[in-house]
mmCIF file with all atom_site columns, C-alpha atoms in Angstrom:
data_model
loop_
_atom_site.group_PDB
_atom_site.id
_atom_site.type_symbol
_atom_site.label_atom_id
_atom_site.label_alt_id
_atom_site.label_comp_id
_atom_site.label_asym_id
_atom_site.label_entity_id
_atom_site.label_seq_id
_atom_site.pdbx_PDB_ins_code
_atom_site.Cartn_x
_atom_site.Cartn_y
_atom_site.Cartn_z
_atom_site.occupancy
_atom_site.B_iso_or_equiv
_atom_site.pdbx_formal_charge
_atom_site.auth_seq_id
_atom_site.auth_comp_id
_atom_site.auth_asym_id
_atom_site.auth_atom_id
_atom_site.pdbx_PDB_model_num
ATOM 1   C CA . MET A 1 1   ? 109.915 70.711 77.636  1.00 0.00 ? 1   MET A CA 1
ATOM 2   C CA . ARG A 1 2   ? 106.158 70.457 77.213  1.00 0.00 ? 2   ARG A CA 1
ATOM 3   C CA . TRP A 1 3   ? 105.297 73.036 79.867  1.00 0.00 ? 3   TRP A CA 1
ATOM 4   C CA . PHE A 1 4   ? 105.199 75.987 77.513  1.00 0.00 ? 4   PHE A CA 1
ATOM 5   C CA . LYS A 1 5   ? 103.539 74.329 74.535  1.00 0.00 ? 5   LYS A CA 1
ATOM 6   C CA . GLN A 1 6   ? 100.120 75.613 73.635  1.00 0.00 ? 6   GLN A CA 1
ATOM 7   C CA . LYS A 1 7   ? 97.275  73.142 73.799  1.00 0.00 ? 7   LYS A CA 1
ATOM 8   C CA . VAL A 1 8   ? 95.098  72.690 70.737  1.00 0.00 ? 8   VAL A CA 1
ATOM 9   C CA . LYS A 1 9   ? 91.764  74.367 71.423  1.00 0.00 ? 9   LYS A CA 1
ATOM 10  C CA . ASP A 1 10  ? 88.615  74.146 69.392  1.00 0.00 ? 10  ASP A CA 1
ATOM 11  C CA . GLU A 1 11  ? 86.904  77.507 69.004  1.00 0.00 ? 11  GLU A CA 1
ATOM 12  C CA . TRP A 1 12  ? 83.395  76.040 69.158  1.00 0.00 ? 12  TRP A CA 1
ATOM 13  C CA . ILE A 1 13  ? 84.158  74.316 72.472  1.00 0.00 ? 13  ILE A CA 1
ATOM 14  C CA . GLU A 1 14  ? 85.568  77.515 73.968  1.00 0.00 ? 14  GLU A CA 1
ATOM 15  C CA . GLN A 1 15  ? 82.618  79.643 72.810  1.00 0.00 ? 15  GLN A CA 1
ATOM 16  C CA . THR A 1 16  ? 80.110  77.134 74.145  1.00 0.00 ? 16  THR A CA 1
ATOM 17  C CA . LYS A 1 17  ? 81.922  76.984 77.479  1.00 0.00 ? 17  LYS A CA 1
ATOM 18  C CA . ASN A 1 18  ? 81.878  80.785 77.663  1.00 0.00 ? 18  ASN A CA 1
ATOM 19  C CA . LYS A 1 19  ? 78.139  80.815 76.989  1.00 0.00 ? 19  LYS A CA 1
ATOM 20  C CA . ILE A 1 20  ? 77.586  78.348 79.829  1.00 0.00 ? 20  ILE A CA 1
ATOM 21  C CA . TYR A 1 21  ? 79.844  80.348 82.162  1.00 0.00 ? 21  TYR A CA 1
ATOM 22  C CA . LYS A 1 22  ? 77.872  83.527 81.423  1.00 0.00 ? 22  LYS A CA 1
ATOM 23  C CA . GLU A 1 23  ? 74.552  81.838 82.219  1.00 0.00 ? 23  GLU A CA 1
ATOM 24  C CA . LEU A 1 24  ? 76.087  80.281 85.313  1.00 0.00 ? 24  LEU A CA 1
ATOM 25  C CA . TYR A 1 25  ? 77.446  83.585 86.589  1.00 0.00 ? 25  TYR A CA 1
ATOM 26  C CA . VAL A 1 26  ? 74.046  85.295 86.376  1.00 0.00 ? 26  VAL A CA 1
ATOM 27  C CA . LEU A 1 27  ? 72.443  82.361 88.156  1.00 0.00 ? 27  LEU A CA 1
ATOM 28  C CA . VAL A 1 28  ? 75.030  82.399 90.969  1.00 0.00 ? 28  VAL A CA 1
ATOM 29  C CA . VAL A 1 29  ? 74.774  86.151 91.496  1.00 0.00 ? 29  VAL A CA 1
ATOM 30  C CA . LEU A 1 30  ? 70.980  86.012 91.710  1.00 0.00 ? 30  LEU A CA 1
ATOM 31  C CA . LEU A 1 31  ? 71.019  83.095 94.130  1.00 0.00 ? 31  LEU A CA 1
ATOM 32  C CA . CYS A 1 32  ? 73.628  84.785 96.328  1.00 0.00 ? 32  CYS A CA 1
ATOM 33  C CA . PHE A 1 33  ? 71.613  88.000 96.363  1.00 0.00 ? 33  PHE A CA 1
ATOM 34  C CA . PHE A 1 34  ? 68.444  86.198 97.438  1.00 0.00 ? 34  PHE A CA 1
ATOM 35  C CA . SER A 1 35  ? 70.421  84.258 100.041 1.00 0.00 ? 35  SER A CA 1
ATOM 36  C CA . ILE A 1 36  ? 71.811  87.443 101.561 1.00 0.00 ? 36  ILE A CA 1
ATOM 37  C CA . VAL A 1 37  ? 68.394  89.111 101.583 1.00 0.00 ? 37  VAL A CA 1
ATOM 38  C CA . TYR A 1 38  ? 66.844  86.060 103.214 1.00 0.00 ? 38  TYR A CA 1
ATOM 39  C CA . LYS A 1 39  ? 69.499  85.772 105.913 1.00 0.00 ? 39  LYS A CA 1
ATOM 40  C CA . GLU A 1 40  ? 69.359  89.474 106.784 1.00 0.00 ? 40  GLU A CA 1
ATOM 41  C CA . THR A 1 41  ? 65.585  89.982 106.748 1.00 0.00 ? 41  THR A CA 1
ATOM 42  C CA . VAL A 1 42  ? 63.834  86.707 107.515 1.00 0.00 ? 42  VAL A CA 1
ATOM 43  C CA . ASN A 1 43  ? 66.340  84.877 109.689 1.00 0.00 ? 43  ASN A CA 1
ATOM 44  C CA . PRO A 1 44  ? 68.948  87.267 111.189 1.00 0.00 ? 44  PRO A CA 1
ATOM 45  C CA . GLU A 1 45  ? 70.591  84.771 113.551 1.00 0.00 ? 45  GLU A CA 1
ATOM 46  C CA . PRO A 1 46  ? 74.354  85.161 114.029 1.00 0.00 ? 46  PRO A CA 1
ATOM 47  C CA . PHE A 1 47  ? 75.116  81.416 113.796 1.00 0.00 ? 47  PHE A CA 1
ATOM 48  C CA . ASN A 1 48  ? 73.465  80.393 110.536 1.00 0.00 ? 48  ASN A CA 1
ATOM 49  C CA . LEU A 1 49  ? 74.765  77.388 108.660 1.00 0.00 ? 49  LEU A CA 1
ATOM 50  C CA . PRO A 1 50  ? 75.825  78.209 105.080 1.00 0.00 ? 50  PRO A CA 1
ATOM 51  C CA . VAL A 1 51  ? 73.262  75.813 103.622 1.00 0.00 ? 51  VAL A CA 1
ATOM 52  C CA . ALA A 1 52  ? 72.200  78.171 100.850 1.00 0.00 ? 52  ALA A CA 1
ATOM 53  C CA . GLU A 1 53  ? 75.785  78.807 99.816  1.00 0.00 ? 53  GLU A CA 1
ATOM 54  C CA . LEU A 1 54  ? 76.548  75.089 99.706  1.00 0.00 ? 54  LEU A CA 1
ATOM 55  C CA . LEU A 1 55  ? 73.455  74.526 97.585  1.00 0.00 ? 55  LEU A CA 1
ATOM 56  C CA . ILE A 1 56  ? 74.652  77.255 95.247  1.00 0.00 ? 56  ILE A CA 1
ATOM 57  C CA . LEU A 1 57  ? 78.055  75.628 94.866  1.00 0.00 ? 57  LEU A CA 1
ATOM 58  C CA . ALA A 1 58  ? 76.547  72.200 94.235  1.00 0.00 ? 58  ALA A CA 1
ATOM 59  C CA . GLY A 1 59  ? 73.884  73.614 91.935  1.00 0.00 ? 59  GLY A CA 1
ATOM 60  C CA . THR A 1 60  ? 76.363  75.425 89.717  1.00 0.00 ? 60  THR A CA 1
ATOM 61  C CA . GLY A 1 61  ? 78.401  72.259 89.258  1.00 0.00 ? 61  GLY A CA 1
ATOM 62  C CA . ILE A 1 62  ? 75.324  70.223 88.403  1.00 0.00 ? 62  ILE A CA 1
ATOM 63  C CA . TYR A 1 63  ? 74.122  72.942 86.034  1.00 0.00 ? 63  TYR A CA 1
ATOM 64  C CA . TYR A 1 64  ? 77.461  73.071 84.220  1.00 0.00 ? 64  TYR A CA 1
ATOM 65  C CA . THR A 1 65  ? 77.490  69.292 83.877  1.00 0.00 ? 65  THR A CA 1
ATOM 66  C CA . ILE A 1 66  ? 73.962  69.164 82.462  1.00 0.00 ? 66  ILE A CA 1
ATOM 67  C CA . ARG A 1 67  ? 74.503  72.033 80.021  1.00 0.00 ? 67  ARG A CA 1
ATOM 68  C CA . GLY A 1 68  ? 77.846  70.626 78.904  1.00 0.00 ? 68  GLY A CA 1
ATOM 69  C CA . TRP A 1 69  ? 76.194  67.293 78.259  1.00 0.00 ? 69  TRP A CA 1
ATOM 70  C CA . GLN A 1 70  ? 73.358  68.946 76.300  1.00 0.00 ? 70  GLN A CA 1
ATOM 71  C CA . PHE A 1 71  ? 75.795  70.811 74.054  1.00 0.00 ? 71  PHE A CA 1
ATOM 72  C CA . GLY A 1 72  ? 78.048  67.779 73.619  1.00 0.00 ? 72  GLY A CA 1
ATOM 73  C CA . ILE A 1 73  ? 81.121  69.473 75.067  1.00 0.00 ? 73  ILE A CA 1
ATOM 74  C CA . PHE A 1 74  ? 82.304  66.443 77.022  1.00 0.00 ? 74  PHE A CA 1
ATOM 75  C CA . SER A 1 75  ? 82.580  64.129 74.040  1.00 0.00 ? 75  SER A CA 1
ATOM 76  C CA . ALA A 1 76  ? 84.218  66.786 71.843  1.00 0.00 ? 76  ALA A CA 1
ATOM 77  C CA . GLU A 1 77  ? 86.655  67.803 74.571  1.00 0.00 ? 77  GLU A CA 1
ATOM 78  C CA . LYS A 1 78  ? 87.501  64.151 75.266  1.00 0.00 ? 78  LYS A CA 1
ATOM 79  C CA . GLU A 1 79  ? 88.126  63.501 71.577  1.00 0.00 ? 79  GLU A CA 1
ATOM 80  C CA . ILE A 1 80  ? 90.456  66.500 71.214  1.00 0.00 ? 80  ILE A CA 1
ATOM 81  C CA . HIS A 1 81  ? 92.279  65.631 74.442  1.00 0.00 ? 81  HIS A CA 1
ATOM 82  C CA . ASP A 1 82  ? 92.770  61.992 73.476  1.00 0.00 ? 82  ASP A CA 1
ATOM 83  C CA . ARG A 1 83  ? 94.246  62.998 70.106  1.00 0.00 ? 83  ARG A CA 1
ATOM 84  C CA . SER A 1 84  ? 96.929  65.173 71.664  1.00 0.00 ? 84  SER A CA 1
ATOM 85  C CA . SER A 1 85  ? 97.713  63.341 74.915  1.00 0.00 ? 85  SER A CA 1
ATOM 86  C CA . ARG A 1 86  ? 99.454  60.069 75.715  1.00 0.00 ? 86  ARG A CA 1
ATOM 87  C CA . ILE A 1 87  ? 97.125  59.302 78.623  1.00 0.00 ? 87  ILE A CA 1
ATOM 88  C CA . PRO A 1 88  ? 93.421  59.136 77.728  1.00 0.00 ? 88  PRO A CA 1
ATOM 89  C CA . MET A 1 89  ? 91.027  61.432 79.573  1.00 0.00 ? 89  MET A CA 1
ATOM 90  C CA . THR A 1 90  ? 89.172  58.481 81.107  1.00 0.00 ? 90  THR A CA 1
ATOM 91  C CA . ALA A 1 91  ? 92.398  57.196 82.675  1.00 0.00 ? 91  ALA A CA 1
ATOM 92  C CA . LYS A 1 92  ? 93.217  60.670 84.004  1.00 0.00 ? 92  LYS A CA 1
ATOM 93  C CA . HIS A 1 93  ? 89.757  60.968 85.561  1.00 0.00 ? 93  HIS A CA 1
ATOM 94  C CA . PHE A 1 94  ? 90.185  57.562 87.163  1.00 0.00 ? 94  PHE A CA 1
ATOM 95  C CA . ILE A 1 95  ? 93.612  58.478 88.594  1.00 0.00 ? 95  ILE A CA 1
ATOM 96  C CA . TYR A 1 96  ? 92.422  61.856 89.912  1.00 0.00 ? 96  TYR A CA 1
ATOM 97  C CA . THR A 1 97  ? 89.314  60.313 91.451  1.00 0.00 ? 97  THR A CA 1
ATOM 98  C CA . VAL A 1 98  ? 91.213  57.560 93.248  1.00 0.00 ? 98  VAL A CA 1
ATOM 99  C CA . ALA A 1 99  ? 93.819  60.078 94.449  1.00 0.00 ? 99  ALA A CA 1
ATOM 100 C CA . GLY A 1 100 ? 91.054  62.358 95.719  1.00 0.00 ? 100 GLY A CA 1
ATOM 101 C CA . GLY A 1 101 ? 89.350  59.486 97.535  1.00 0.00 ? 101 GLY A CA 1
ATOM 102 C CA . VAL A 1 102 ? 92.599  58.362 99.145  1.00 0.00 ? 102 VAL A CA 1
ATOM 103 C CA . GLY A 1 103 ? 93.458  61.952 100.112 1.00 0.00 ? 103 GLY A CA 1
ATOM 104 C CA . LEU A 1 104 ? 90.046  62.532 101.661 1.00 0.00 ? 104 LEU A CA 1
ATOM 105 C CA . SER A 1 105 ? 90.256  59.230 103.512 1.00 0.00 ? 105 SER A CA 1
ATOM 106 C CA . LEU A 1 106 ? 93.737  60.098 104.806 1.00 0.00 ? 106 LEU A CA 1
ATOM 107 C CA . PHE A 1 107 ? 92.443  63.451 106.024 1.00 0.00 ? 107 PHE A CA 1
ATOM 108 C CA . PHE A 1 108 ? 89.543  61.849 107.883 1.00 0.00 ? 108 PHE A CA 1
ATOM 109 C CA . GLY A 1 109 ? 91.786  59.119 109.295 1.00 0.00 ? 109 GLY A CA 1
ATOM 110 C CA . ILE A 1 110 ? 94.398  61.549 110.589 1.00 0.00 ? 110 ILE A CA 1
ATOM 111 C CA . ARG A 1 111 ? 91.738  63.868 111.987 1.00 0.00 ? 111 ARG A CA 1
ATOM 112 C CA . SER A 1 112 ? 89.998  60.992 113.742 1.00 0.00 ? 112 SER A CA 1
ATOM 113 C CA . ALA A 1 113 ? 93.261  59.765 115.260 1.00 0.00 ? 113 ALA A CA 1
ATOM 114 C CA . VAL A 1 114 ? 94.273  63.217 116.481 1.00 0.00 ? 114 VAL A CA 1
ATOM 115 C CA . VAL A 1 115 ? 90.892  64.336 117.800 1.00 0.00 ? 115 VAL A CA 1
ATOM 116 C CA . TYR A 1 116 ? 89.492  61.131 119.283 1.00 0.00 ? 116 TYR A CA 1
ATOM 117 C CA . GLY A 1 117 ? 92.539  58.959 120.045 1.00 0.00 ? 117 GLY A CA 1
ATOM 118 C CA . GLU A 1 118 ? 93.666  58.758 123.675 1.00 0.00 ? 118 GLU A CA 1
ATOM 119 C CA . GLY A 1 119 ? 97.057  57.154 123.297 1.00 0.00 ? 119 GLY A CA 1
ATOM 120 C CA . THR A 1 120 ? 99.179  55.706 120.538 1.00 0.00 ? 120 THR A CA 1
ATOM 121 C CA . SER A 1 121 ? 97.444  52.361 120.090 1.00 0.00 ? 121 SER A CA 1
ATOM 122 C CA . GLN A 1 122 ? 93.961  53.863 120.122 1.00 0.00 ? 122 GLN A CA 1
ATOM 123 C CA . SER A 1 123 ? 95.036  56.610 117.696 1.00 0.00 ? 123 SER A CA 1
ATOM 124 C CA . VAL A 1 124 ? 96.460  54.026 115.280 1.00 0.00 ? 124 VAL A CA 1
ATOM 125 C CA . TYR A 1 125 ? 93.290  51.934 115.590 1.00 0.00 ? 125 TYR A CA 1
ATOM 126 C CA . TYR A 1 126 ? 91.044  54.969 114.951 1.00 0.00 ? 126 TYR A CA 1
ATOM 127 C CA . PHE A 1 127 ? 93.204  56.026 112.007 1.00 0.00 ? 127 PHE A CA 1
ATOM 128 C CA . PHE A 1 128 ? 92.999  52.671 110.222 1.00 0.00 ? 128 PHE A CA 1
ATOM 129 C CA . LEU A 1 129 ? 89.329  52.186 111.065 1.00 0.00 ? 129 LEU A CA 1
ATOM 130 C CA . THR A 1 130 ? 88.343  55.612 109.755 1.00 0.00 ? 130 THR A CA 1
ATOM 131 C CA . PHE A 1 131 ? 90.708  55.404 106.785 1.00 0.00 ? 131 PHE A CA 1
ATOM 132 C CA . ALA A 1 132 ? 89.329  52.016 105.682 1.00 0.00 ? 132 ALA A CA 1
ATOM 133 C CA . GLY A 1 133 ? 85.725  53.083 106.204 1.00 0.00 ? 133 GLY A CA 1
ATOM 134 C CA . SER A 1 134 ? 86.248  56.301 104.293 1.00 0.00 ? 134 SER A CA 1
ATOM 135 C CA . LEU A 1 135 ? 87.926  54.441 101.429 1.00 0.00 ? 135 LEU A CA 1
ATOM 136 C CA . MET A 1 136 ? 84.974  52.086 101.173 1.00 0.00 ? 136 MET A CA 1
ATOM 137 C CA . ILE A 1 137 ? 82.563  55.016 101.052 1.00 0.00 ? 137 ILE A CA 1
ATOM 138 C CA . TYR A 1 138 ? 84.321  57.797 99.148  1.00 0.00 ? 138 TYR A CA 1
ATOM 139 C CA . ILE A 1 139 ? 86.130  56.006 96.331  1.00 0.00 ? 139 ILE A CA 1
ATOM 140 C CA . PRO A 1 140 ? 82.964  54.427 94.851  1.00 0.00 ? 140 PRO A CA 1
ATOM 141 C CA . VAL A 1 141 ? 81.004  57.658 95.329  1.00 0.00 ? 141 VAL A CA 1
ATOM 142 C CA . MET A 1 142 ? 83.727  59.769 93.729  1.00 0.00 ? 142 MET A CA 1
ATOM 143 C CA . LEU A 1 143 ? 84.126  57.310 90.851  1.00 0.00 ? 143 LEU A CA 1
ATOM 144 C CA . LEU A 1 144 ? 80.399  57.439 90.225  1.00 0.00 ? 144 LEU A CA 1
ATOM 145 C CA . LEU A 1 145 ? 80.376  61.237 90.284  1.00 0.00 ? 145 LEU A CA 1
ATOM 146 C CA . ALA A 1 146 ? 83.451  61.478 88.059  1.00 0.00 ? 146 ALA A CA 1
ATOM 147 C CA . PHE A 1 147 ? 82.094  59.162 85.387  1.00 0.00 ? 147 PHE A CA 1
ATOM 148 C CA . ILE A 1 148 ? 78.469  60.351 85.249  1.00 0.00 ? 148 ILE A CA 1
ATOM 149 C CA . PRO A 1 149 ? 79.199  62.697 82.301  1.00 0.00 ? 149 PRO A CA 1
ATOM 150 C CA . PHE A 1 150 ? 80.881  59.848 80.389  1.00 0.00 ? 150 PHE A CA 1
ATOM 151 C CA . ILE A 1 151 ? 77.965  57.509 81.085  1.00 0.00 ? 151 ILE A CA 1
ATOM 152 C CA . PHE A 1 152 ? 75.418  60.050 79.829  1.00 0.00 ? 152 PHE A CA 1
ATOM 153 C CA . THR A 1 153 ? 77.578  60.968 76.843  1.00 0.00 ? 153 THR A CA 1
ATOM 154 C CA . ARG A 1 154 ? 77.979  57.342 75.836  1.00 0.00 ? 154 ARG A CA 1
ATOM 155 C CA . ALA A 1 155 ? 74.221  56.784 76.189  1.00 0.00 ? 155 ALA A CA 1
ATOM 156 C CA . LYS A 1 156 ? 73.546  59.895 74.088  1.00 0.00 ? 156 LYS A CA 1
ATOM 157 C CA . ASN A 1 157 ? 75.986  58.780 71.367  1.00 0.00 ? 157 ASN A CA 1
ATOM 158 C CA . VAL A 1 158 ? 74.379  55.320 71.186  1.00 0.00 ? 158 VAL A CA 1
ATOM 159 C CA . GLU A 1 159 ? 71.019  56.910 70.354  1.00 0.00 ? 159 GLU A CA 1
#
């Protein structure tokens, strides 16, 4: 059973990740504090959209990706993973991305059929229409987002 085996971890990778997480935590706390102050003092409406919070979530992910690329974590982590795993990291990212795109498309298709369909045939039509449209949009977008670190890492290694 491979469930309880310890993964091989490089100390440098873990320390660098911890450094990034520390910087990221301070950044998130400051942005949340300013967001709360802004919402309570400048714009105290009860039905505010969580735009600032969504920007914080997206910003932290982008920040982690950029800092990880600068420190070279992605290529080192990929190399260590590929040495100890049967399935390469690139293949795993591809599988997870396609599964995420199909899952998101299924969610939108089912939601569209349930909310907007007025009968069985119209619900089936709305499901397949929304499912196909979502697949055409979300799978390429998710693949692009999933492989951006690999593209930048490969370009950095070529230099």
